[in-house]
Tab-separated table of C-alpha atoms in Angstrom:
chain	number	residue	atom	x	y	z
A	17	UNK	CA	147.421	137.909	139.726
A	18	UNK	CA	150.774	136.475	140.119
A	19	UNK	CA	153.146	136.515	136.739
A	20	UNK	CA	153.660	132.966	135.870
A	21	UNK	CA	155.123	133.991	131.759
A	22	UNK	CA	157.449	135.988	133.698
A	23	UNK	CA	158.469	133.053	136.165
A	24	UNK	CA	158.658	130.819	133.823
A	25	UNK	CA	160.931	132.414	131.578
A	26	UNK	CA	163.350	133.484	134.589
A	27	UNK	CA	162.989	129.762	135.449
A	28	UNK	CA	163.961	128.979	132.466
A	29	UNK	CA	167.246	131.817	132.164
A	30	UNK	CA	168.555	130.997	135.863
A	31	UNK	CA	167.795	127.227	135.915
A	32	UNK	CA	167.959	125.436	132.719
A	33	UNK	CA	170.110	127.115	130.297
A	34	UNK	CA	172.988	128.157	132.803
A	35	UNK	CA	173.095	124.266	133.322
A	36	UNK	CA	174.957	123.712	129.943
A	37	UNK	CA	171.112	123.047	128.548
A	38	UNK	CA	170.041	125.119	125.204
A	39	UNK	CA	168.173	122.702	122.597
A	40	UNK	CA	165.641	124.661	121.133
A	41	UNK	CA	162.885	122.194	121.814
A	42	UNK	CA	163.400	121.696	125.637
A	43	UNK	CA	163.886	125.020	126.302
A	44	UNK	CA	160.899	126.053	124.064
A	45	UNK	CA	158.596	122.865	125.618
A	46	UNK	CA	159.667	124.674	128.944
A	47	UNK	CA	159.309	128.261	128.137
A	48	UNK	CA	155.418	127.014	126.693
A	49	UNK	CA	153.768	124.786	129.179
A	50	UNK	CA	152.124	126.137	132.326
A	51	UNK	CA	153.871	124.480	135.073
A	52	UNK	CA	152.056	125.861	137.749
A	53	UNK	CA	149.025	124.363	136.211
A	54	UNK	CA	150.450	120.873	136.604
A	55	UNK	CA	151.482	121.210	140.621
A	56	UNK	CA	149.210	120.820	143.968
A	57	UNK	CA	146.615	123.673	144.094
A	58	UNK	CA	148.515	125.063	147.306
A	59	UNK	CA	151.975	124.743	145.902
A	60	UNK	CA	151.598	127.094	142.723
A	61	UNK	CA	153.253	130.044	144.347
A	62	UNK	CA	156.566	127.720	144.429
A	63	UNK	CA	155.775	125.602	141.124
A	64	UNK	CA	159.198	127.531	139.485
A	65	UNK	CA	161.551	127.644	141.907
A	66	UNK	CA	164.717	125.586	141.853
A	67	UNK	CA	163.582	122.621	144.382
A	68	UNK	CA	161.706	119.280	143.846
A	69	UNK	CA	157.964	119.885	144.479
A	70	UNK	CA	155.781	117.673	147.039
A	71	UNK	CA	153.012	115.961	145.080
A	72	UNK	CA	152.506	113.864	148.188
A	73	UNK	CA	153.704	110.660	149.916
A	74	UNK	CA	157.345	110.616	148.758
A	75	UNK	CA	156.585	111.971	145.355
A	76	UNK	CA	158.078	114.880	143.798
A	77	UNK	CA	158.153	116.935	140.907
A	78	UNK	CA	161.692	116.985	139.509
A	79	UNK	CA	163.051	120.436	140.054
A	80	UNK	CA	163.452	122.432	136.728
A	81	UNK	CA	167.563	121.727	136.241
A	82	UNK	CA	167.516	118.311	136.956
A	83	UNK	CA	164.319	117.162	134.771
A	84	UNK	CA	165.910	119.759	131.768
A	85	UNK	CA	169.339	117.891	132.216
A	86	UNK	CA	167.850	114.087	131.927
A	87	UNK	CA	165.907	115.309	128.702
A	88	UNK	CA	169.125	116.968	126.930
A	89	UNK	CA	170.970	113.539	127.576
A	90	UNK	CA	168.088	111.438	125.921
A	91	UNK	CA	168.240	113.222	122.678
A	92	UNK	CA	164.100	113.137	122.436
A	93	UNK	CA	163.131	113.002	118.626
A	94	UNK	CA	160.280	114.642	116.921
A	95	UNK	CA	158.739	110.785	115.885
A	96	UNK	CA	159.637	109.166	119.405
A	97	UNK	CA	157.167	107.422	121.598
A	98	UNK	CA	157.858	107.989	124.988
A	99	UNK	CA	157.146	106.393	128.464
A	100	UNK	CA	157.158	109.064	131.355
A	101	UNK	CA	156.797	106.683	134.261
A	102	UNK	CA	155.843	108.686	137.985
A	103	UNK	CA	154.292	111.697	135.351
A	104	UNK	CA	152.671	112.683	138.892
A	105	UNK	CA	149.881	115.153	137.881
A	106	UNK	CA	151.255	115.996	134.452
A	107	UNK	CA	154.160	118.626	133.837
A	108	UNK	CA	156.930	115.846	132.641
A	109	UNK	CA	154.276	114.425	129.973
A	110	UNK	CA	153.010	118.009	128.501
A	111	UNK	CA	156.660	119.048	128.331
A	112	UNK	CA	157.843	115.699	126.839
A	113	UNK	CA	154.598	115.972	124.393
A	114	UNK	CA	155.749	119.250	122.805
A	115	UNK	CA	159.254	117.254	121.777
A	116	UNK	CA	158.015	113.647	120.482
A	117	UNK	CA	155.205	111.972	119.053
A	118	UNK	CA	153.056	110.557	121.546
A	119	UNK	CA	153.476	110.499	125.525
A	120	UNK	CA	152.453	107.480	127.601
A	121	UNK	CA	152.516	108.811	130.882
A	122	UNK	CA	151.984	106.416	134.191
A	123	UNK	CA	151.327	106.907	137.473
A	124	UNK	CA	149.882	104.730	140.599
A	125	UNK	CA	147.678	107.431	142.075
A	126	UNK	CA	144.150	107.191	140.906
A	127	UNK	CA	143.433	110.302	141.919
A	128	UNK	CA	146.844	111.777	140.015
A	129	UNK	CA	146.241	109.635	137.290
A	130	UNK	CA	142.776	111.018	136.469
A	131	UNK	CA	143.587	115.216	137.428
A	132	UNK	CA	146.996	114.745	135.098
A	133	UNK	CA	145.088	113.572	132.452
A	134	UNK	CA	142.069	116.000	132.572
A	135	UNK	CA	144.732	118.782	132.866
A	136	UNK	CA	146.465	117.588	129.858
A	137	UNK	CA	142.982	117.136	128.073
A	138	UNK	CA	142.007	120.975	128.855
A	139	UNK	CA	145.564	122.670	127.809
A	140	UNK	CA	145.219	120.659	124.678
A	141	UNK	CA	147.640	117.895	124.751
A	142	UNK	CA	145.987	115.751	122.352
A	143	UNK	CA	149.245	113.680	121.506
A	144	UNK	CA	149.383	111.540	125.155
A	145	UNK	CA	147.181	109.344	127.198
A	146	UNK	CA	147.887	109.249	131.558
A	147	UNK	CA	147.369	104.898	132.205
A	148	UNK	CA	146.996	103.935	136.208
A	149	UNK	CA	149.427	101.133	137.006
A	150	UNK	CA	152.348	99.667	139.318
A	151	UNK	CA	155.269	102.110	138.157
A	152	UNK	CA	157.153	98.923	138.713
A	153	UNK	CA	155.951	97.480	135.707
A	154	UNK	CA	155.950	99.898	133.226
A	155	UNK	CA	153.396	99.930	130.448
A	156	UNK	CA	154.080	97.253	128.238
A	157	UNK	CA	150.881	97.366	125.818
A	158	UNK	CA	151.740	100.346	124.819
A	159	UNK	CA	155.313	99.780	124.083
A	160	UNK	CA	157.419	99.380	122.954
A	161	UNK	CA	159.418	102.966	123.689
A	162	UNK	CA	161.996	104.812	122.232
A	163	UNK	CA	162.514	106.533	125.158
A	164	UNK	CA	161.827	105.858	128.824
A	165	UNK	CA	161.792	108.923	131.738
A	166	UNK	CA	161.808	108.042	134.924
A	167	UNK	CA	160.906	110.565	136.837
A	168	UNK	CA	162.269	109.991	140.582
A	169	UNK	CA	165.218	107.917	142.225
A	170	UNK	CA	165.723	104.343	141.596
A	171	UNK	CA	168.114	101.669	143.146
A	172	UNK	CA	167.530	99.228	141.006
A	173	UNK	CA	165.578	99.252	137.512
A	174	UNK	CA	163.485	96.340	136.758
A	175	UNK	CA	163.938	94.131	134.171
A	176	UNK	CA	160.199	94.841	132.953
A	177	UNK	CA	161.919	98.246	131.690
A	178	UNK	CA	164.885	96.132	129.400
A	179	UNK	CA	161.992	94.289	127.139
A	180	UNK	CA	159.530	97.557	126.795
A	181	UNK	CA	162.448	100.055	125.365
A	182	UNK	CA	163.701	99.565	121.290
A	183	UNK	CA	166.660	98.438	120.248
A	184	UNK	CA	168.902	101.787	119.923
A	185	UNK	CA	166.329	103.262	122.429
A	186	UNK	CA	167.544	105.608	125.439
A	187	UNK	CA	166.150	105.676	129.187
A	188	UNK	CA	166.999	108.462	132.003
A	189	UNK	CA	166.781	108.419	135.727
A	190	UNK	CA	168.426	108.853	139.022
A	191	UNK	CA	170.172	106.383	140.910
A	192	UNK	CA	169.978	106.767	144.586
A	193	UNK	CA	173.626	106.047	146.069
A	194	UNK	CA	173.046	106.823	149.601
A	195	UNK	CA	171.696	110.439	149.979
A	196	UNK	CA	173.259	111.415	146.712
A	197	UNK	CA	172.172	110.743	143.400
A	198	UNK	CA	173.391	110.449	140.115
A	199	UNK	CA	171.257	110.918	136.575
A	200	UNK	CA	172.756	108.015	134.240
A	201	UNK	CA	170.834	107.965	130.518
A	202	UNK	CA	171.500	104.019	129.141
A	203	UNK	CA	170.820	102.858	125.545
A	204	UNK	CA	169.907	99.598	124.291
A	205	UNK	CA	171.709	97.233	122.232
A	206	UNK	CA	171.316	93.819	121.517
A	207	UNK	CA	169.040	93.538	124.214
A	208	UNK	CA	171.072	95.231	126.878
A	209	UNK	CA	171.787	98.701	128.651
A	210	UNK	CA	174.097	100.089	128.058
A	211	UNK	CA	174.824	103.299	130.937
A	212	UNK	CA	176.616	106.687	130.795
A	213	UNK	CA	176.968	108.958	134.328
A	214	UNK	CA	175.502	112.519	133.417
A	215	UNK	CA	174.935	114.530	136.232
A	216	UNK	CA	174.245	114.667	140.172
A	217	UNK	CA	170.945	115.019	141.651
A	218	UNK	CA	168.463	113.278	144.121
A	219	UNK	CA	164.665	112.484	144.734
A	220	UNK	CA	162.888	109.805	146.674
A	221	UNK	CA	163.338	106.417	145.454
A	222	UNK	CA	159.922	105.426	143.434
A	223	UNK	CA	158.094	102.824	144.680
A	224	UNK	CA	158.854	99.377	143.252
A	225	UNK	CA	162.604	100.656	142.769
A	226	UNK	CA	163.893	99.578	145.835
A	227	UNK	CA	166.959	97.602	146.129
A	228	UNK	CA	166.112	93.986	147.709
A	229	UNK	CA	166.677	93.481	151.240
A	230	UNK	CA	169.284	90.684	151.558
A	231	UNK	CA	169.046	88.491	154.874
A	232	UNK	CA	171.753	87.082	156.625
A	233	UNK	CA	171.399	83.920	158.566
């Protein structure tokens, strides 16, 4: 039987705290949820090493450094309510539910929608709720958020996003500048965001992100 305590805690000593990341509650939400659980069936033998993850299509699980990084810039609070949007089949949400409140987690996959949320329901995670929907659009009867995760590349972020986070509320991603990427974490304020550069890393851009094609006549 493979040693997934023993991966996970190397994961978390060679990937996460030599990147300059060592609040207690991401590296304990890390050190305590299962990520192999939360990965395709045939991709648990590679579910902690230091790459993004195939969950299909152009989806990915963030790799462990990058996802670690976006949550120490976003400052997660004990009472925040969160929106992970692309949770994928779970990992972001059960980590992210160990630091806040309550996790709204949304994804466009039926089929990842419902195994996410059944294996959040049988590792306990009482404290969030996996909603199908265009990732484009957020999950705006729910909000709003005081924090937003978006968990692959974006060109641009629609405006959908702007009306469901708080006032003083923060939001993470990666913005896809060619084949490089950089992780920016904005904050609202008087109805605008407001963004700070944190960190270089890439994913595919999420569906719905895209930048509009312009035509030329």
């Amino acid at each position: 039987m493979p040693d997934y305590t023993s991966r996970r805690i190397m994961m978390v000593d060679t990937q996460v705290r030599p990147s300059d990341v060592t609040k207690f509650p991401i590296i304990d939400a890390m050190l305590n949820v299962p990520r192999e659980l939360y990965v395709p069936q045939g991709q648990r033998e590679a579910a902690y090493v230091g790459d993004n993850i195939p969950l299909g299509g152009d989806r990915v699980l963030l790799e462990p450094r990058t996802f670690a990084k976006l949550l120490d810039g976003l400052e997660i609070r004990p009472g925040d309510v969160i929106l992970d949007v692309g949770c994928g089949l779970g990992y972001s949400t059960a980590v992210l539910a160990r630091m806040a409140e309550f996790v709204v987690g949304l994804e466009d996959d039926p089929e990842r929608a419902q195994e996410a949320q059944a294996t959040l329901s049988a590792n306990g995670v009482d404290n969030a709720a996996v909603l199908e929907g265009p990732l484009a659009e957020g999950a705006e009867k729910n909000g709003p958020y005081d924090v937003i995760v978006i968990e692959g590349a974006v060109e641009t972020l629609p405006e959908a996003f702007v009306a469901q986070l708080n006032d003083g509320g923060r939001i993470g991603c990666l913005f896809s500048e060619g084949t490089l990427g950089v992780a920016r974490v904005g904050v609202k304020a008087d109805g605008r965001i407001s963004w700070r550069s944190s960190f270089n890393a890439a994913a595919p851009v999420l569906t719905g992100f895209e930048r509009p094609e312009v035509f030329a006549l």
